[in-house]
XYZ file of C-alpha atoms in Angstrom:
701
model
C 34.083 -169.274 126.140
C 36.997 -166.699 125.284
C 40.123 -167.554 123.005
C 42.273 -168.357 125.938
C 39.756 -171.008 127.080
C 38.932 -172.321 123.557
C 43.134 -172.576 123.153
C 43.498 -174.422 126.338
C 40.688 -176.670 125.533
C 42.226 -177.363 122.129
C 45.950 -177.926 123.780
C 44.458 -180.421 126.494
C 42.261 -182.326 123.919
C 42.813 -185.987 124.237
C 43.652 -188.463 121.156
C 40.050 -189.715 121.268
C 38.223 -186.625 120.563
C 40.822 -185.866 117.680
C 40.238 -189.334 116.881
C 36.684 -188.774 116.971
C 37.093 -185.321 115.311
C 38.618 -187.414 112.473
C 35.747 -189.841 112.042
C 33.167 -187.085 112.033
C 35.234 -185.574 109.249
C 34.858 -188.971 107.299
C 31.217 -189.428 108.139
C 30.421 -185.950 105.957
C 30.973 -182.949 108.306
C 31.436 -180.013 106.351
C 34.922 -177.988 106.342
C 35.344 -175.241 108.175
C 34.632 -171.861 106.217
C 35.494 -168.209 106.957
C 32.840 -165.523 106.625
C 32.809 -163.649 103.167
C 33.989 -160.200 105.211
C 35.920 -161.957 107.787
C 39.626 -160.665 107.044
C 41.279 -161.609 110.238
C 41.749 -165.315 108.840
C 44.925 -166.063 106.668
C 44.689 -169.420 105.220
C 47.129 -171.488 103.486
C 46.183 -172.940 100.566
C 46.420 -176.965 99.819
C 47.912 -178.138 96.688
C 45.225 -177.056 94.406
C 45.779 -174.473 91.608
C 47.121 -171.785 92.941
C 47.585 -172.889 96.375
C 50.419 -174.646 98.433
C 51.360 -178.353 98.796
C 53.228 -180.071 101.194
C 55.093 -183.193 99.616
C 57.524 -183.774 102.757
C 57.016 -182.770 106.198
C 60.729 -181.458 106.285
C 59.954 -177.898 106.417
C 57.622 -178.399 109.508
C 60.720 -178.390 111.769
C 61.859 -175.006 110.630
C 58.358 -173.115 111.371
C 58.100 -171.048 114.179
C 54.390 -173.109 115.276
C 53.907 -175.064 118.791
C 52.417 -177.983 116.632
C 52.312 -178.438 112.705
C 48.702 -177.389 111.502
C 46.505 -180.535 110.964
C 44.425 -180.376 107.982
C 40.462 -181.330 107.925
C 40.255 -185.055 107.403
C 37.655 -184.530 104.357
C 40.252 -182.301 102.593
C 43.152 -184.391 103.249
C 41.186 -187.385 101.868
C 40.636 -184.968 98.633
C 44.126 -183.585 98.662
C 46.817 -184.482 95.732
C 49.627 -185.622 97.755
C 51.390 -187.708 95.984
C 52.825 -191.589 97.507
C 56.440 -191.036 98.964
C 59.003 -191.910 96.555
C 61.202 -194.766 97.083
C 64.922 -195.023 96.871
C 65.157 -196.069 93.554
C 62.398 -193.261 92.173
C 64.698 -190.601 93.515
C 66.415 -189.909 90.297
C 63.923 -190.515 88.160
C 63.396 -187.511 86.255
C 59.968 -185.795 86.783
C 58.538 -183.595 83.892
C 58.256 -179.918 84.164
C 57.848 -177.138 82.239
C 57.733 -173.167 82.573
C 54.934 -171.557 81.312
C 55.045 -168.026 79.680
C 54.741 -166.007 82.858
C 58.045 -167.305 84.499
C 59.946 -164.413 86.079
C 63.051 -165.890 84.766
C 63.130 -165.067 80.934
C 66.384 -167.104 80.071
C 64.472 -170.211 81.347
C 61.073 -169.119 79.199
C 63.315 -168.312 75.837
C 65.127 -171.274 76.197
C 62.012 -173.888 76.671
C 60.683 -172.035 73.990
C 63.382 -172.616 71.478
C 64.240 -175.977 72.083
C 60.194 -177.432 71.990
C 61.047 -179.550 75.073
C 59.805 -180.093 78.253
C 62.747 -179.529 80.931
C 63.478 -182.899 82.864
C 65.388 -182.462 86.374
C 65.495 -185.276 89.352
C 62.797 -185.548 91.667
C 64.995 -184.905 94.341
C 65.287 -181.723 93.444
C 61.474 -181.332 94.233
C 60.710 -183.645 97.092
C 60.084 -181.063 99.668
C 57.690 -178.452 98.084
C 55.892 -177.468 94.780
C 54.133 -174.324 94.215
C 51.144 -174.937 91.303
C 48.789 -172.508 90.018
C 45.794 -172.320 87.510
C 46.682 -170.167 84.604
C 45.420 -166.438 85.306
C 45.452 -166.724 89.190
C 47.512 -164.660 90.708
C 49.845 -166.086 93.254
C 51.549 -164.678 96.350
C 54.665 -166.794 97.033
C 56.683 -168.225 94.067
C 56.124 -167.979 90.544
C 53.911 -169.955 88.239
C 54.681 -173.586 87.276
C 52.922 -176.662 85.542
C 52.978 -179.664 87.589
C 53.090 -182.771 86.294
C 52.425 -185.155 88.959
C 49.399 -187.741 87.903
C 47.821 -187.192 91.172
C 47.274 -183.571 90.875
C 44.036 -182.681 89.398
C 44.166 -179.264 88.249
C 40.402 -178.905 87.657
C 38.832 -179.542 90.928
C 36.538 -176.702 92.651
C 38.537 -174.466 94.969
C 38.129 -173.971 98.660
C 40.107 -172.485 101.403
C 41.853 -174.853 104.292
C 40.926 -173.139 107.947
C 43.802 -173.131 110.536
C 44.673 -176.548 112.291
C 42.506 -177.604 115.663
C 43.453 -175.092 118.589
C 45.979 -172.846 116.267
C 45.485 -169.174 116.941
C 45.108 -166.663 114.098
C 48.317 -164.784 114.955
C 49.867 -167.985 115.023
C 48.549 -169.398 111.746
C 49.592 -165.932 109.992
C 53.262 -166.563 111.003
C 53.120 -170.031 110.144
C 52.073 -168.947 106.657
C 54.608 -166.162 106.323
C 57.287 -168.708 107.449
C 56.202 -171.115 105.010
C 55.972 -168.705 102.082
C 59.624 -167.308 102.814
C 60.827 -171.005 102.902
C 58.989 -171.731 99.443
C 60.677 -169.067 97.789
C 64.320 -169.967 99.010
C 63.419 -173.683 97.843
C 62.116 -172.094 94.691
C 65.224 -170.036 93.904
C 67.261 -173.750 94.784
C 64.841 -175.925 92.741
C 65.507 -173.098 89.539
C 69.316 -173.108 89.967
C 69.363 -176.688 89.795
C 67.126 -177.147 86.741
C 69.914 -174.980 85.341
C 72.427 -177.170 86.023
C 70.374 -180.103 85.045
C 69.793 -178.696 81.956
C 68.771 -181.845 79.378
C 72.019 -182.191 76.994
C 69.726 -182.826 74.195
C 68.184 -179.146 74.996
C 71.629 -178.044 75.092
C 72.568 -179.729 71.807
C 69.409 -178.116 69.980
C 70.213 -174.526 71.520
C 73.987 -175.265 70.515
C 73.252 -176.406 66.632
C 70.862 -173.267 66.184
C 73.873 -170.842 67.509
C 76.433 -172.640 65.544
C 74.417 -172.255 62.094
C 73.800 -168.799 62.958
C 77.448 -167.960 63.621
C 78.434 -169.993 60.315
C 76.139 -168.032 58.415
C 77.117 -164.842 60.108
C 80.983 -165.172 59.848
C 80.699 -166.746 56.271
C 78.116 -163.732 55.065
C 80.737 -161.625 55.980
C 83.690 -163.130 54.249
C 81.798 -163.036 50.726
C 80.572 -159.448 51.211
C 84.049 -158.598 52.182
C 85.579 -160.169 49.360
C 82.870 -159.500 46.693
C 82.488 -155.805 47.363
C 86.626 -155.038 46.827
C 86.360 -158.204 43.787
C 84.215 -158.848 40.943
C 82.207 -155.927 42.112
C 84.822 -153.949 41.037
C 85.030 -155.750 37.691
C 81.125 -155.290 36.887
C 81.161 -151.669 38.240
C 84.520 -150.415 36.343
C 82.778 -152.103 33.202
C 79.814 -150.309 32.966
C 80.739 -146.519 34.123
C 82.716 -145.738 31.349
C 79.786 -145.580 29.224
C 77.987 -142.859 30.997
C 80.706 -140.253 30.302
C 81.953 -141.476 26.832
C 81.036 -137.832 25.068
C 82.004 -135.741 28.218
C 85.800 -137.812 27.754
C 86.076 -137.236 24.420
C 85.530 -133.460 24.783
C 87.872 -133.735 27.378
C 90.793 -134.878 24.960
C 89.916 -132.725 22.591
C 89.957 -129.634 24.565
C 93.374 -130.834 26.456
C 94.756 -131.271 22.780
C 93.827 -127.907 21.666
C 95.092 -126.045 25.284
C 98.239 -127.609 24.392
C 98.766 -127.294 20.513
C 96.574 -124.483 19.683
C 94.467 -126.861 17.609
C 91.756 -129.604 17.748
C 92.498 -133.255 17.463
C 91.037 -134.568 14.430
C 87.890 -136.717 15.009
C 89.580 -139.766 14.135
C 92.349 -139.500 16.410
C 89.688 -138.581 19.385
C 88.127 -141.872 18.529
C 91.710 -143.789 18.794
C 92.449 -142.352 21.962
C 88.803 -143.335 23.476
C 89.142 -146.678 22.055
C 92.510 -147.122 23.563
C 90.987 -146.005 27.150
C 88.563 -148.563 26.337
C 90.684 -151.245 25.398
C 92.988 -150.892 28.376
C 91.095 -152.133 30.590
C 91.104 -155.886 29.159
C 94.503 -155.656 28.602
C 95.378 -154.963 32.231
C 92.841 -157.684 33.367
C 94.993 -159.960 31.167
C 98.024 -158.826 33.133
C 96.044 -159.300 36.444
C 95.152 -162.399 35.751
C 98.913 -163.644 35.355
C 99.850 -161.859 38.424
C 97.001 -163.573 40.204
C 98.578 -167.085 40.420
C 101.702 -165.883 42.034
C 100.588 -163.658 44.368
C 97.621 -166.541 45.638
C 100.759 -168.837 46.366
C 103.301 -166.128 48.126
C 100.707 -164.139 50.090
C 97.763 -165.888 50.015
C 94.167 -165.549 48.938
C 93.374 -163.111 51.595
C 96.001 -160.882 51.435
C 96.175 -161.114 47.934
C 92.906 -159.349 47.490
C 94.219 -156.609 50.263
C 97.059 -156.057 48.379
C 95.291 -155.676 45.173
C 93.619 -152.398 46.441
C 96.852 -150.374 45.968
C 95.783 -150.584 42.127
C 92.317 -149.343 42.801
C 93.981 -146.241 45.124
C 96.335 -145.174 42.300
C 94.004 -145.391 39.714
C 91.182 -143.522 41.566
C 93.799 -141.023 42.604
C 94.645 -140.436 38.546
C 91.039 -140.092 37.658
C 90.269 -137.863 40.676
C 93.037 -135.324 39.425
C 93.061 -136.139 35.506
C 90.723 -132.875 35.118
C 92.655 -130.521 37.132
C 95.956 -131.594 35.935
C 94.856 -131.475 32.517
C 96.013 -134.696 31.194
C 94.066 -137.299 29.479
C 97.016 -139.635 29.926
C 96.185 -139.939 33.572
C 93.158 -141.292 32.980
C 94.577 -144.040 30.072
C 96.930 -144.975 33.176
C 94.399 -145.297 35.457
C 92.269 -147.534 33.200
C 95.334 -149.908 32.923
C 95.623 -149.967 36.565
C 91.795 -150.940 37.499
C 91.947 -153.444 34.729
C 94.886 -154.987 37.112
C 92.826 -154.903 39.618
C 90.148 -156.554 38.211
C 92.031 -159.401 36.816
C 93.522 -160.019 40.111
C 90.312 -160.118 41.758
C 88.402 -162.063 39.144
C 90.920 -165.181 40.104
C 91.571 -164.705 43.767
C 88.031 -164.030 44.640
C 86.437 -167.490 43.550
C 89.574 -169.326 44.702
C 89.284 -167.772 48.216
C 85.575 -168.139 48.690
C 85.674 -171.791 46.864
C 87.896 -173.000 49.554
C 86.680 -171.391 52.638
C 83.053 -172.820 52.045
C 81.607 -176.189 53.331
C 81.067 -178.583 50.536
C 77.361 -178.647 50.630
C 77.428 -174.939 50.280
C 80.464 -174.703 48.321
C 78.241 -174.211 45.079
C 76.195 -171.251 46.316
C 79.096 -169.556 48.127
C 81.080 -169.974 44.478
C 78.097 -168.145 42.527
C 78.333 -165.339 44.685
C 81.157 -163.749 42.743
C 78.739 -163.594 39.677
C 75.798 -161.674 41.697
C 78.810 -158.805 42.633
C 79.567 -158.729 39.199
C 75.734 -158.298 38.116
C 75.750 -155.574 41.363
C 78.415 -153.833 39.869
C 77.117 -153.567 36.433
C 73.788 -152.517 38.219
C 75.215 -150.071 40.391
C 77.423 -148.470 37.676
C 74.600 -148.136 35.629
C 72.621 -146.308 38.372
C 75.383 -144.363 39.466
C 76.216 -143.100 36.035
C 72.702 -141.751 35.199
C 72.381 -137.900 34.638
C 70.666 -137.456 38.200
C 73.647 -138.792 40.176
C 77.324 -138.275 38.615
C 76.313 -138.179 34.737
C 77.068 -134.651 34.461
C 79.381 -133.329 32.246
C 81.426 -131.637 35.010
C 81.410 -134.799 37.441
C 82.893 -137.778 35.355
C 86.052 -137.505 36.967
C 84.296 -137.995 40.315
C 82.333 -141.139 38.750
C 85.415 -142.783 37.179
C 87.468 -142.117 40.892
C 83.967 -143.569 42.845
C 85.683 -146.987 42.583
C 87.997 -146.014 45.485
C 84.908 -146.413 47.859
C 84.234 -150.008 47.484
C 88.113 -150.601 48.019
C 88.105 -148.948 51.203
C 85.271 -150.981 52.431
C 87.280 -154.122 51.822
C 90.413 -152.591 53.501
C 88.381 -151.960 56.598
C 86.313 -155.336 56.743
C 88.570 -158.197 55.461
C 91.566 -157.744 57.808
C 88.905 -158.981 60.096
C 87.877 -162.590 58.917
C 89.968 -165.800 58.480
C 91.973 -167.005 55.751
C 91.376 -169.678 53.368
C 91.783 -173.020 55.612
C 93.126 -175.317 52.949
C 96.009 -172.412 51.968
C 96.634 -172.704 55.693
C 97.157 -176.664 56.260
C 98.273 -177.478 52.823
C 100.077 -174.746 51.492
C 101.559 -173.149 54.786
C 101.602 -176.501 57.260
C 100.095 -174.358 60.013
C 97.418 -176.613 61.544
C 96.684 -174.477 64.229
C 95.964 -171.395 62.034
C 93.721 -173.906 60.070
C 91.745 -175.263 62.950
C 91.389 -171.662 64.308
C 89.782 -170.688 60.593
C 87.685 -173.617 60.142
C 85.963 -173.007 63.838
C 85.637 -169.557 62.965
C 83.978 -169.939 59.552
C 82.175 -172.865 60.684
C 80.734 -171.443 64.150
C 81.732 -174.340 66.112
C 84.862 -176.400 68.157
C 83.907 -179.760 66.124
C 85.509 -179.537 63.105
C 87.252 -183.025 63.093
C 85.494 -184.439 60.318
C 86.340 -182.086 57.716
C 90.140 -181.147 59.371
C 90.519 -184.919 58.524
C 89.303 -184.663 54.861
C 91.887 -181.919 54.610
C 94.475 -183.568 55.872
C 93.709 -186.579 53.262
C 93.572 -183.825 50.573
C 97.211 -182.602 51.949
C 98.736 -186.279 52.018
C 97.579 -186.318 48.502
C 99.623 -183.231 47.676
C 102.444 -183.732 49.733
C 105.818 -183.584 48.055
C 104.579 -181.502 45.309
C 104.755 -177.908 44.688
C 102.581 -175.231 42.780
C 102.182 -175.955 39.135
C 103.174 -173.378 36.779
C 100.500 -173.010 33.836
C 102.507 -174.392 30.939
C 102.859 -177.546 33.156
C 99.252 -177.961 33.063
C 98.988 -178.416 29.498
C 101.784 -181.098 30.077
C 100.265 -183.385 32.618
C 98.079 -185.786 30.819
C 96.048 -186.603 34.078
C 94.756 -182.761 33.587
C 94.170 -182.766 30.171
C 90.344 -183.136 30.460
C 90.353 -180.464 33.433
C 92.148 -178.093 31.248
C 89.984 -178.785 28.111
C 86.715 -178.476 30.265
C 88.239 -174.996 31.408
C 89.320 -173.511 27.787
C 86.077 -174.374 26.037
C 83.554 -173.363 28.728
C 85.567 -170.300 29.374
C 86.215 -169.507 26.205
C 82.181 -170.091 25.492
C 81.159 -167.561 28.558
C 83.520 -164.695 26.457
C 81.765 -165.712 23.057
C 78.183 -166.498 23.431
C 77.183 -162.702 22.899
C 76.077 -161.435 26.359
C 78.080 -158.394 25.607
C 77.130 -157.590 21.737
C 73.380 -158.382 23.502
C 74.542 -155.336 25.968
C 75.879 -153.372 23.036
C 72.909 -153.204 21.045
C 70.467 -153.137 24.110
C 70.138 -148.996 23.515
C 69.622 -149.209 19.623
C 66.944 -152.016 19.841
C 65.076 -149.985 22.941
C 65.344 -147.025 20.475
C 63.747 -149.083 17.450
C 60.844 -150.005 19.774
C 59.887 -146.596 20.706
C 61.734 -145.595 23.837
C 62.621 -142.415 23.932
C 66.112 -141.215 24.185
C 65.549 -139.694 27.433
C 64.046 -143.013 28.968
C 67.103 -145.335 27.508
C 69.214 -145.035 30.182
C 66.897 -146.489 32.364
C 65.974 -149.359 30.096
C 69.466 -150.271 29.895
C 69.589 -150.107 33.823
C 66.781 -152.833 33.572
C 69.286 -155.226 31.609
C 71.685 -155.228 34.347
C 69.163 -155.938 37.076
C 67.553 -158.841 35.018
C 71.351 -160.134 34.999
C 71.717 -159.585 38.776
C 68.386 -161.144 39.432
C 69.146 -164.568 37.514
C 72.273 -164.759 39.516
C 70.522 -164.823 42.765
C 68.164 -167.289 41.097
C 71.059 -169.658 40.212
C 72.515 -169.118 43.655
C 69.540 -170.747 45.318
C 69.256 -173.296 42.833
C 73.080 -174.522 41.930
C 73.037 -177.211 45.173
C 69.696 -178.262 44.336
C 69.935 -179.386 40.284
C 73.603 -179.307 40.066
C 76.094 -177.645 37.751
C 75.451 -179.226 34.741
C 71.973 -179.062 34.191
C 72.645 -175.475 34.750
C 75.034 -174.970 32.164
C 73.061 -177.131 29.427
C 69.993 -175.128 30.513
C 71.765 -171.478 30.456
C 72.995 -172.238 26.776
C 69.976 -174.169 25.128
C 67.926 -171.249 26.442
C 70.364 -168.746 24.732
C 70.483 -170.375 21.842
C 66.741 -170.004 21.717
C 66.441 -166.432 22.404
C 69.387 -165.658 19.834
C 67.464 -167.405 17.218
C 64.209 -165.743 18.085
C 66.262 -162.261 18.405
C 67.840 -162.836 15.177
C 64.226 -163.596 13.062
C 62.885 -160.480 15.028
C 65.622 -158.054 13.361
C 65.094 -159.267 10.343
C 61.338 -158.677 10.186
C 61.398 -155.332 12.524
C 60.801 -153.514 9.305
C 57.641 -155.050 8.117
C 56.177 -156.411 11.200
C 55.348 -153.751 13.512
C 54.941 -155.538 16.696
C 58.872 -157.436 16.107
C 60.764 -154.436 17.718
C 58.961 -155.339 21.199
C 59.494 -158.659 20.570
C 63.374 -158.162 20.003
C 63.224 -156.035 23.369
C 61.995 -159.171 25.388
C 64.537 -161.475 23.320
C 67.516 -159.243 25.308
C 65.897 -159.574 28.818
C 65.141 -163.147 28.297
C 68.790 -163.793 26.764
C 70.367 -161.975 30.046
C 68.131 -164.284 32.341
C 69.170 -166.991 30.873
C 72.872 -165.828 30.834
C 73.053 -165.144 34.318
C 71.325 -168.472 35.455
C 73.779 -170.903 33.720
C 77.468 -169.776 32.385
C 77.657 -166.529 34.288
C 78.382 -167.884 37.614
C 78.594 -171.802 37.300
C 81.508 -171.227 34.746
C 83.735 -169.486 37.577
C 83.404 -172.743 39.599
C 85.148 -174.652 37.382
C 88.799 -173.807 38.207
C 87.936 -174.271 42.082
C 86.356 -177.734 41.945
C 88.228 -179.515 38.626
C 91.600 -178.637 39.999
C 93.625 -179.679 43.320
C 95.252 -177.355 45.588
C 98.695 -177.440 43.824
C 97.326 -176.959 40.432
C 94.336 -174.530 41.072
C 96.496 -170.888 41.221
C 97.893 -172.051 37.653
C 94.319 -173.044 36.305
C 93.157 -169.468 37.320
C 95.878 -167.827 35.661
C 95.220 -169.626 32.363
C 91.405 -169.144 32.725
C 91.684 -165.629 33.477
C 94.160 -164.863 30.876
C 91.887 -166.661 28.053
C 89.053 -164.823 29.332
C 90.446 -161.543 29.241
C 92.054 -162.117 25.862
C 88.725 -163.197 24.300
C 86.878 -160.166 25.825
C 89.422 -157.913 24.286
C 89.029 -159.393 21.077
C 85.168 -159.312 21.251
C 85.426 -155.505 22.044
C 87.375 -155.062 19.184
C 86.453 -156.882 16.331
C 82.584 -156.572 17.440
C 81.871 -153.287 15.349
C 83.603 -155.315 12.071
C 81.192 -158.244 12.547
C 78.156 -155.814 13.128
C 78.911 -154.199 9.871
C 79.624 -157.197 7.878
C 76.580 -159.412 8.852
C 73.788 -156.546 9.782
C 70.924 -158.246 11.340
C 73.103 -161.485 11.322
C 75.609 -161.027 13.636
C 74.213 -163.096 16.526
C 74.912 -166.088 14.178
C 78.195 -166.933 14.777
C 77.459 -166.480 18.888
C 74.787 -168.873 18.180
C 77.090 -171.889 17.202
C 79.216 -171.166 20.109
C 76.150 -171.567 22.558
C 75.335 -174.805 20.757
C 78.710 -176.248 21.326
C 78.804 -175.077 24.989
C 75.649 -176.987 25.609
C 76.964 -180.120 23.695
C 80.436 -180.103 25.569
C 78.697 -179.963 29.267
C 76.410 -182.575 28.386
C 78.892 -185.261 27.268
C 82.165 -184.613 28.817
C 81.900 -182.325 31.831
C 81.067 -184.260 35.204
C 78.907 -183.505 38.266
C 80.742 -182.038 40.979
C 77.774 -181.044 43.193
C 78.212 -182.467 46.939
C 81.834 -183.723 46.359
C 84.567 -182.830 48.284
C 87.882 -181.710 46.590
C 89.577 -184.899 46.861
C 86.550 -187.038 45.805
C 86.305 -184.661 42.774
C 89.885 -185.170 42.023
C 89.505 -189.038 42.277
C 86.717 -189.251 39.748
C 88.422 -187.258 37.194
C 91.672 -189.501 37.373
C 89.354 -192.342 36.755
C 88.078 -190.520 33.777
C 91.348 -189.680 32.305
C 92.839 -193.112 33.083
C 89.962 -195.081 31.980
C 91.680 -197.316 29.354
C 94.588 -197.842 32.156
C 91.792 -198.905 34.756
C 90.226 -201.436 32.737
C 93.183 -203.984 32.829
C 95.159 -205.593 30.015
C 92.697 -207.873 27.651
C 92.156 -211.603 28.607
C 95.266 -213.600 27.339
C 93.827 -216.917 28.364
C 93.350 -220.004 26.450
C 90.443 -219.752 23.937
C 86.848 -220.595 24.987
C 85.144 -222.981 22.260
C 81.561 -223.244 22.409
C 80.849 -226.128 20.883
C 78.366 -229.240 21.007
C 79.971 -232.724 22.327
C 79.395 -235.334 19.732
């Protein structure tokens, strides 16, 4: 019988024959299978791993078949078709997960990052779903993992023969049409999946992006403020040591050209001492200028305007030798000192007001990191292999222009301090925009409400003057803490240790040519300690770091004094003294170097903060000038016991911190202010003494 007759017989078969065929299938009739070499038959797979499953018959009306193909009865019984969903189940979420081999990388990346199953309504998948076992190629659609409970992915694979009376050509056409319809449906399902993405998945992704954005903008703000701020202070503090002899020769040569006679040795030393000492004197002027600049121009603009002094000083340094004028070097050191004084006060203020309270301590520690980094970079650039040659000292001094240019190029792109914008300027919109950029999110309502409370507390007040801080009884505790701990920072002996480091290294047997590399190691120790302190400050608190730092400095200073006294009699004592230098610098970097700079930010409110930085900066620069001026006399008078006065300062700093300094970790500025007010007016808050009737304790007779 030919194919046409078979087709006619199949079309004219009765219902009883079809019923009989179904009964025979239930009785165990084997499914029809194609020969291994027969390529003329194209089979449409069922819902097996890598097969097609028809969940609804809605697609059957669109196919060009005369009659939908019937599945063999036995295969139908073993299929994984779920029961038709009820009306109440249409919106129940069906868990589906896109695996690694999805063609859309956005879906795969999003699901991997959220690590949650993507849920979308069952109505989106009520027509057809494509499933495939991992590793099996698919012709239509892409790999998905179906979570229908009745879908068993571990059953044996088999192919489905065409329905009764359907020719091979019709079967092939129907299979292609079904595959095309399935591709369209799969695209619609994927689009609906994106639209119905769970809110919790979006929130997880959004929170990760917000954290990354917050960290990026905050890090750029720290770097832009630091590279032209305290980095300049440390850099210009250390680069002056390398060209000492070269500048002295230039002073003598310039005087000989002018007068025909060399300048006496003591006058050369006097001019050199003037060059060195004008740096802290300029810092004093800069500290007094920082407060008015921060109030009138703002924190960010003050740092930008401060670079005018840097450009002027670099120009004087660079052309001093060509002009034959050592007076240009003197004036340049004064101007670069003014720049350092402004930046040392404004940069911690700007960063402390811009950082969130949970990161305020770590962010406020970054000025100490940039100071140490500037010291190390100054020591490295001053090496003989870099700019330490006799002819290169003008370039060495003028290299301070590079950090200033970097700050001028980067800082204008970053936001202003939100507290300054809201409390000092009253610009709520600008404050909101700055907060959103710094936090990386539009949801800053809680922090904005805290700023409003702080503004309400400061309403009706103006920016205080430095002398008004001393007259206000409520600020005496803060001013005393600032003066004691700021003075301890400069009088703890860290600068004296740097001054005697070279002689101690030579006494320990380090060759003169290698001493400069050992000195670079001291600056690297302070940089490492500042980084460690930045990590620890929000975990252990400010008080713990200060107490530990001053206590360790007292310990290592005592051992250092003993080692200096016994270095001539005990062979290994010079090595102990050299080790104590590194340990002392590490202890200084962990505690006082960074934590002291946070005090003016956290202990004072918005209206008193600029004046507090003026007082603190002026005090620190004056003490630094006195230490540099008086240390040679202390060294000559006390010899090996020169560090004993500094030991007393370290002990006083540790004791004062332990008994009088409150902890400010994790508190807002308003909470810190309320706690300090409570401590300052503790007697008044206790209330009046008891004035009622006298209570007599007696036994009734």
